[in-house]
Coordinates of C-alpha atoms in Angstrom, one line a residue:
M1 CA 118.8 -91.8 -147.3
T2 CA 121.2 -88.7 -147.0
A3 CA 118.6 -87.0 -145.3
V4 CA 118.0 -89.3 -142.5
D5 CA 121.5 -89.5 -142.0
T6 CA 121.9 -85.9 -141.4
A7 CA 118.9 -85.9 -139.1
A8 CA 120.2 -88.8 -136.8
P9 CA 123.1 -87.2 -135.2
P10 CA 121.1 -83.8 -133.8
R11 CA 118.4 -86.3 -132.3
T12 CA 121.3 -88.3 -130.6
A13 CA 122.6 -85.2 -129.6
R14 CA 119.5 -84.2 -128.4
A15 CA 118.2 -87.2 -126.4
T16 CA 121.9 -87.1 -124.6
R17 CA 121.6 -83.5 -123.6
L18 CA 118.0 -84.4 -122.3
T19 CA 119.4 -87.2 -120.5
H20 CA 121.9 -85.3 -118.7
R21 CA 119.6 -82.2 -117.8
V22 CA 117.2 -84.9 -116.2
F23 CA 120.2 -86.2 -114.0
L24 CA 121.1 -82.7 -113.2
V25 CA 117.7 -81.9 -112.0
R26 CA 117.6 -84.7 -109.9
E27 CA 120.9 -84.0 -108.1
L28 CA 120.4 -80.5 -107.9
G29 CA 117.0 -81.6 -106.1
I30 CA 119.0 -83.6 -103.7
V31 CA 121.1 -80.6 -102.7
A32 CA 118.7 -78.0 -102.5
A33 CA 116.8 -80.4 -99.7
L34 CA 120.4 -80.6 -98.1
V35 CA 120.7 -77.2 -97.9
L36 CA 117.3 -76.5 -96.7
L37 CA 117.5 -78.9 -94.2
I38 CA 121.0 -78.1 -92.8
G39 CA 119.8 -74.3 -93.0
A40 CA 116.7 -74.9 -91.0
T41 CA 118.5 -77.1 -88.4
A42 CA 121.1 -74.6 -88.3
I43 CA 118.9 -71.6 -87.4
S44 CA 117.3 -73.9 -84.7
N45 CA 120.6 -75.1 -83.4
H46 CA 123.6 -73.0 -84.1
R47 CA 125.8 -75.8 -83.1
F48 CA 124.6 -78.1 -85.8
L49 CA 127.1 -76.5 -87.9
S50 CA 130.0 -76.4 -85.7
A51 CA 133.2 -78.3 -86.8
Q52 CA 132.7 -81.5 -84.7
S53 CA 129.2 -82.0 -85.8
V54 CA 130.1 -81.4 -89.4
K55 CA 132.8 -84.1 -89.2
D56 CA 130.5 -86.3 -87.7
L57 CA 128.0 -85.9 -90.7
L58 CA 130.4 -86.8 -93.0
L59 CA 131.8 -89.9 -90.8
G60 CA 128.0 -90.8 -90.7
A61 CA 127.7 -90.8 -94.5
T62 CA 130.8 -92.3 -95.5
I63 CA 130.2 -96.1 -95.1
L64 CA 126.6 -95.8 -96.4
A65 CA 127.8 -93.6 -99.4
I66 CA 130.4 -96.5 -100.2
L67 CA 127.7 -99.1 -100.1
A68 CA 125.2 -96.8 -102.2
T69 CA 127.7 -96.5 -104.9
G70 CA 128.0 -100.3 -105.1
Q71 CA 124.1 -100.3 -105.2
A72 CA 123.5 -97.9 -107.6
I73 CA 125.7 -100.1 -110.2
V74 CA 123.8 -103.1 -109.4
V75 CA 120.3 -101.0 -109.7
I76 CA 121.5 -99.5 -112.5
T77 CA 121.6 -102.9 -114.4
R78 CA 117.8 -103.6 -113.4
N79 CA 119.0 -105.8 -110.3
V80 CA 119.1 -105.1 -106.6
D81 CA 121.6 -106.6 -103.7
L82 CA 120.1 -107.1 -100.7
S83 CA 123.0 -108.9 -98.9
V84 CA 125.4 -105.6 -98.7
G85 CA 124.7 -105.5 -94.8
S86 CA 126.0 -109.1 -94.3
V87 CA 128.7 -108.6 -96.8
L88 CA 129.6 -105.5 -94.5
G89 CA 129.4 -107.3 -91.1
L90 CA 131.3 -110.6 -92.7
S91 CA 134.0 -108.5 -93.9
A92 CA 134.5 -106.4 -90.6
F93 CA 134.8 -109.1 -88.6
A94 CA 137.3 -110.6 -90.9
T95 CA 139.1 -107.4 -90.3
G96 CA 139.2 -107.8 -86.4
T97 CA 140.1 -111.3 -86.6
L98 CA 143.3 -110.3 -89.0
F99 CA 144.6 -107.8 -86.6
L100 CA 143.9 -110.2 -83.4
D101 CA 145.6 -113.1 -85.3
H102 CA 148.3 -110.7 -87.1
P103 CA 149.1 -107.9 -85.1
G104 CA 151.6 -106.4 -87.6
I105 CA 149.6 -107.0 -90.8
P106 CA 150.1 -103.5 -92.9
I107 CA 146.8 -101.8 -93.3
P108 CA 146.7 -101.7 -97.2
V109 CA 146.6 -105.6 -97.1
V110 CA 143.8 -105.4 -95.1
L111 CA 141.9 -103.0 -97.2
V112 CA 142.6 -105.5 -100.0
A113 CA 141.5 -108.6 -98.2
G114 CA 138.2 -106.7 -96.7
A115 CA 137.5 -106.1 -100.6
A116 CA 138.5 -109.5 -101.9
L117 CA 136.5 -111.1 -99.2
G118 CA 133.3 -108.9 -100.4
A119 CA 134.2 -109.3 -104.3
V120 CA 133.8 -113.4 -103.6
C121 CA 130.4 -112.9 -102.0
G122 CA 129.5 -110.8 -105.1
A123 CA 130.7 -113.3 -107.1
V124 CA 128.4 -115.7 -105.6
N125 CA 125.5 -113.3 -106.1
G126 CA 126.5 -112.6 -109.6
A127 CA 127.4 -116.2 -110.8
L128 CA 123.8 -117.2 -109.4
I129 CA 121.9 -114.5 -111.0
A130 CA 123.7 -114.2 -114.4
A131 CA 124.6 -117.8 -115.3
A132 CA 121.4 -119.4 -113.4
R133 CA 119.3 -116.6 -114.4
V134 CA 117.5 -116.5 -111.0
P135 CA 116.0 -113.2 -109.9
A136 CA 118.5 -111.0 -108.0
L137 CA 115.8 -110.2 -105.3
V138 CA 115.5 -114.0 -104.7
V139 CA 119.0 -114.5 -104.5
T140 CA 120.4 -111.7 -102.6
L141 CA 117.6 -112.5 -99.9
G142 CA 118.5 -115.8 -99.4
T143 CA 122.6 -115.0 -99.7
L144 CA 121.7 -111.9 -97.1
Y145 CA 121.0 -115.1 -94.6
V146 CA 123.8 -117.2 -95.4
F147 CA 126.3 -114.6 -95.3
R148 CA 124.9 -113.3 -92.0
G149 CA 124.7 -117.0 -90.7
I150 CA 128.3 -117.5 -91.6
D151 CA 129.3 -114.3 -89.5
Y152 CA 127.3 -115.6 -86.9
R153 CA 129.1 -118.8 -86.8
W154 CA 132.5 -117.5 -87.2
A155 CA 132.1 -115.2 -84.3
T156 CA 130.3 -117.4 -82.3
G157 CA 129.2 -115.1 -79.3
K158 CA 132.9 -113.2 -79.7
Q159 CA 133.4 -109.2 -79.4
I160 CA 136.2 -107.6 -80.7
N161 CA 137.0 -104.6 -79.0
A162 CA 139.0 -101.2 -80.0
A163 CA 142.0 -102.4 -77.7
D164 CA 142.7 -105.3 -80.0
I165 CA 142.9 -103.1 -83.2
P166 CA 146.0 -101.2 -83.8
R167 CA 146.0 -97.3 -83.1
S168 CA 147.3 -96.4 -86.3
F169 CA 144.3 -98.0 -88.0
L170 CA 141.7 -96.5 -85.6
H171 CA 143.2 -93.0 -86.1
M172 CA 142.0 -93.6 -90.0
G173 CA 138.4 -93.2 -88.3
T174 CA 139.0 -90.2 -86.6
N175 CA 142.1 -88.1 -88.3
T176 CA 141.5 -85.2 -90.9
V177 CA 143.2 -83.9 -93.6
L178 CA 142.3 -80.3 -94.1
G179 CA 139.3 -80.7 -92.1
V180 CA 137.7 -83.6 -94.3
P181 CA 137.8 -86.8 -92.4
I182 CA 140.2 -89.6 -93.9
L183 CA 137.2 -92.0 -94.3
T184 CA 135.4 -89.5 -96.1
L185 CA 138.2 -89.3 -98.8
F186 CA 137.7 -92.9 -99.3
A187 CA 134.5 -92.4 -99.9
L188 CA 135.2 -89.4 -102.3
V189 CA 137.6 -91.3 -104.1
V190 CA 135.3 -94.5 -104.6
V191 CA 132.4 -92.5 -105.6
L192 CA 134.5 -90.1 -108.2
C193 CA 136.4 -93.4 -109.7
A194 CA 132.7 -95.3 -110.0
G195 CA 131.4 -92.2 -111.5
F196 CA 134.3 -91.9 -114.1
Y197 CA 133.9 -95.6 -115.1
L198 CA 130.4 -95.2 -115.8
R199 CA 130.7 -92.3 -117.8
S200 CA 133.6 -92.6 -119.9
Y201 CA 134.1 -96.7 -120.5
R202 CA 132.0 -98.2 -123.1
S203 CA 131.4 -101.5 -120.5
G204 CA 130.1 -98.8 -118.0
R205 CA 127.8 -97.4 -120.4
E206 CA 126.8 -100.8 -121.3
L207 CA 125.2 -101.3 -117.8
Y208 CA 122.8 -98.6 -118.6
A209 CA 121.8 -100.4 -121.8
I210 CA 121.2 -103.7 -120.0
G211 CA 119.1 -101.8 -117.4
S212 CA 116.7 -100.0 -119.9
D213 CA 116.1 -103.2 -122.0
P214 CA 118.2 -106.6 -121.0
A215 CA 116.7 -108.1 -124.2
A216 CA 117.5 -105.4 -126.7
A217 CA 120.9 -105.2 -125.0
R218 CA 121.6 -109.0 -125.4
L219 CA 120.4 -108.8 -129.2
S220 CA 122.7 -105.8 -129.8
G221 CA 125.9 -108.0 -128.6
I222 CA 126.1 -107.0 -125.2
A223 CA 127.1 -109.7 -122.8
V224 CA 124.4 -109.1 -120.5
G225 CA 125.4 -112.2 -118.1
R226 CA 129.2 -111.2 -117.8
R227 CA 128.4 -107.2 -117.2
V228 CA 125.9 -108.3 -114.7
F229 CA 128.4 -110.5 -112.8
F230 CA 130.6 -107.7 -112.9
A231 CA 128.2 -105.2 -111.3
F232 CA 127.8 -107.7 -108.1
V233 CA 131.3 -108.4 -107.7
T234 CA 131.8 -104.6 -107.7
C235 CA 129.1 -104.2 -105.2
G236 CA 130.5 -106.7 -102.9
A237 CA 133.8 -105.5 -103.0
L238 CA 132.6 -101.9 -102.3
A239 CA 130.7 -103.7 -99.4
G240 CA 133.7 -105.6 -98.2
L241 CA 135.7 -102.2 -98.3
A242 CA 132.8 -100.7 -96.4
G243 CA 133.5 -103.4 -93.7
V244 CA 137.1 -102.5 -93.3
L245 CA 136.1 -99.0 -92.8
Y246 CA 133.4 -99.7 -90.1
V247 CA 136.4 -101.1 -88.2
A248 CA 138.4 -98.0 -88.2
R249 CA 135.5 -96.0 -87.6
F250 CA 133.7 -98.0 -84.6
G251 CA 136.3 -100.4 -83.4
T252 CA 134.1 -102.4 -81.1
L253 CA 132.3 -104.9 -83.1
D254 CA 130.2 -108.2 -83.0
A255 CA 128.3 -110.4 -85.6
N256 CA 125.6 -108.0 -85.9
A257 CA 127.7 -105.2 -88.0
G258 CA 126.0 -103.9 -90.4
L259 CA 122.6 -105.6 -89.5
G260 CA 119.9 -104.1 -91.2
Q261 CA 121.9 -101.8 -93.5
E262 CA 120.6 -103.1 -96.6
L263 CA 117.5 -101.2 -96.4
N264 CA 119.1 -97.5 -95.8
V265 CA 121.5 -98.5 -98.9
V266 CA 118.2 -99.1 -101.2
A267 CA 116.6 -96.1 -99.8
A268 CA 119.8 -93.8 -100.5
V269 CA 120.2 -94.9 -103.7
V270 CA 116.3 -94.4 -104.8
V271 CA 116.1 -91.0 -102.9
G272 CA 119.5 -90.4 -104.8
G273 CA 117.5 -90.6 -108.0
V274 CA 118.5 -94.0 -109.5
A275 CA 115.9 -95.3 -111.0
I276 CA 114.5 -98.7 -109.2
F277 CA 113.8 -100.2 -112.7
G278 CA 117.6 -99.7 -114.1
G279 CA 118.4 -97.9 -116.9
S280 CA 119.0 -94.5 -115.3
G281 CA 120.7 -92.5 -112.6
S282 CA 124.1 -92.1 -111.4
V283 CA 126.5 -93.0 -108.3
Y284 CA 126.8 -89.2 -107.4
G285 CA 123.2 -89.0 -107.0
A286 CA 123.5 -92.2 -104.9
A287 CA 126.0 -90.5 -102.4
L288 CA 123.9 -87.6 -102.1
G289 CA 120.8 -89.5 -101.1
A290 CA 123.6 -91.0 -98.3
M291 CA 124.4 -87.7 -97.3
L292 CA 120.7 -86.5 -97.0
L293 CA 119.4 -89.6 -95.4
T294 CA 122.4 -89.5 -92.7
T295 CA 121.4 -85.5 -92.5
I296 CA 117.8 -86.5 -91.5
G297 CA 118.9 -88.8 -89.1
S298 CA 120.8 -86.0 -87.4
A299 CA 118.8 -83.1 -87.9
L300 CA 115.4 -84.0 -87.1
P301 CA 116.1 -85.0 -83.5
V302 CA 117.4 -81.4 -83.1
L303 CA 114.3 -80.1 -84.5
G304 CA 112.2 -82.0 -81.9
V305 CA 110.8 -84.3 -84.5
T306 CA 109.7 -88.1 -82.9
P307 CA 111.3 -91.4 -84.1
F308 CA 108.3 -92.6 -85.8
W309 CA 108.2 -89.2 -87.9
Q310 CA 111.9 -89.4 -88.8
R311 CA 111.0 -92.9 -90.6
A312 CA 108.0 -91.4 -92.0
A313 CA 110.0 -88.6 -93.4
V314 CA 112.2 -91.0 -95.1
G315 CA 109.3 -93.3 -96.5
A316 CA 108.0 -89.9 -98.0
L317 CA 111.2 -89.2 -99.6
I318 CA 111.5 -92.4 -101.2
L319 CA 108.0 -92.1 -102.4
A320 CA 108.8 -88.7 -103.5
A321 CA 111.9 -89.8 -105.5
I322 CA 109.8 -92.5 -107.2
G323 CA 107.4 -90.4 -108.2
L324 CA 109.9 -87.8 -109.6
D325 CA 111.7 -90.5 -111.4
R326 CA 108.4 -91.5 -113.0
A327 CA 107.4 -87.9 -113.9
L328 CA 110.7 -87.5 -115.6
S329 CA 110.9 -90.7 -117.6
V330 CA 107.3 -89.6 -119.1
R331 CA 108.7 -86.3 -119.8
V332 CA 112.1 -87.4 -121.3
T333 CA 109.9 -90.1 -123.6
K334 CA 107.5 -87.5 -124.8
S335 CA 110.4 -85.2 -125.8
L336 CA 112.2 -87.6 -127.8
Q337 CA 108.8 -88.8 -129.3
R338 CA 108.2 -85.4 -130.6
G339 CA 112.1 -85.1 -131.9
V340 CA 111.4 -88.2 -133.9
H341 CA 108.3 -86.9 -135.5
Q342 CA 109.5 -83.6 -136.1

């Protein structure tokens, strides 16, 4: 009995180190691909690394990174949220309407209102999935159209222009702090907070347990339904926040804001190393995946790649990410099995 007890901690520590190493390999691979792509493009066109180009790259990745952070939290639990683009659009139009109806409204109130609206949408998804136990793919595919329909009905052909938005709010989308766009700082704070939560809090680590094996997690006493509900509310809140920042970024918007964005978000999460079957990955990788996809969209036209091959490159990245995830999972399983038999 004593021998078993003394052997268990090293095995647990070994498994933890191995898992951390896998995460590091995934994320360093994304960084390496990003550096190679930027380097090749800069050699082809030196203006690609100009201050304005770098700023545009960061701004382009900001909203996608926030959405990917929320999506990663959901995917880690072995679910998916296809409604994030519609939630973004609904929040964006709500933000524009708030500024039209209440011209002097404080910006922090607008940020909280947008996130709250997104959280309500996420709660609808989470309640249907966690309480009714309906598959997330089916529920969020339905709410994708429901939320977009509400947005269309609300907008009724209207368009909100930059002239209707306070200049101080629009400056958030263009101003920088020490050369870093303000919106990028928002994304950075979101990613760091989410990463800290998932790593440092028990409820965050329980999301990984749910994604690895929901039945085992439920038997071990984890409140699976409550945790999944929380994941969807968080994803919705971040999509709502992204909708507010979308207005600051673009100024002009209509009911089509965020249309089709959900596929880019899922692609960023998968490319970022978050296992589509749940249980592994990190929000840092998802944010790097968002940065990589944004850079591909900006770099390949500079390299003379046609739009068809740009989409093919993204598809190849997704397939490669899934293949790498599978290969790493098999390697980890074999390593742990060898450790148990030793």
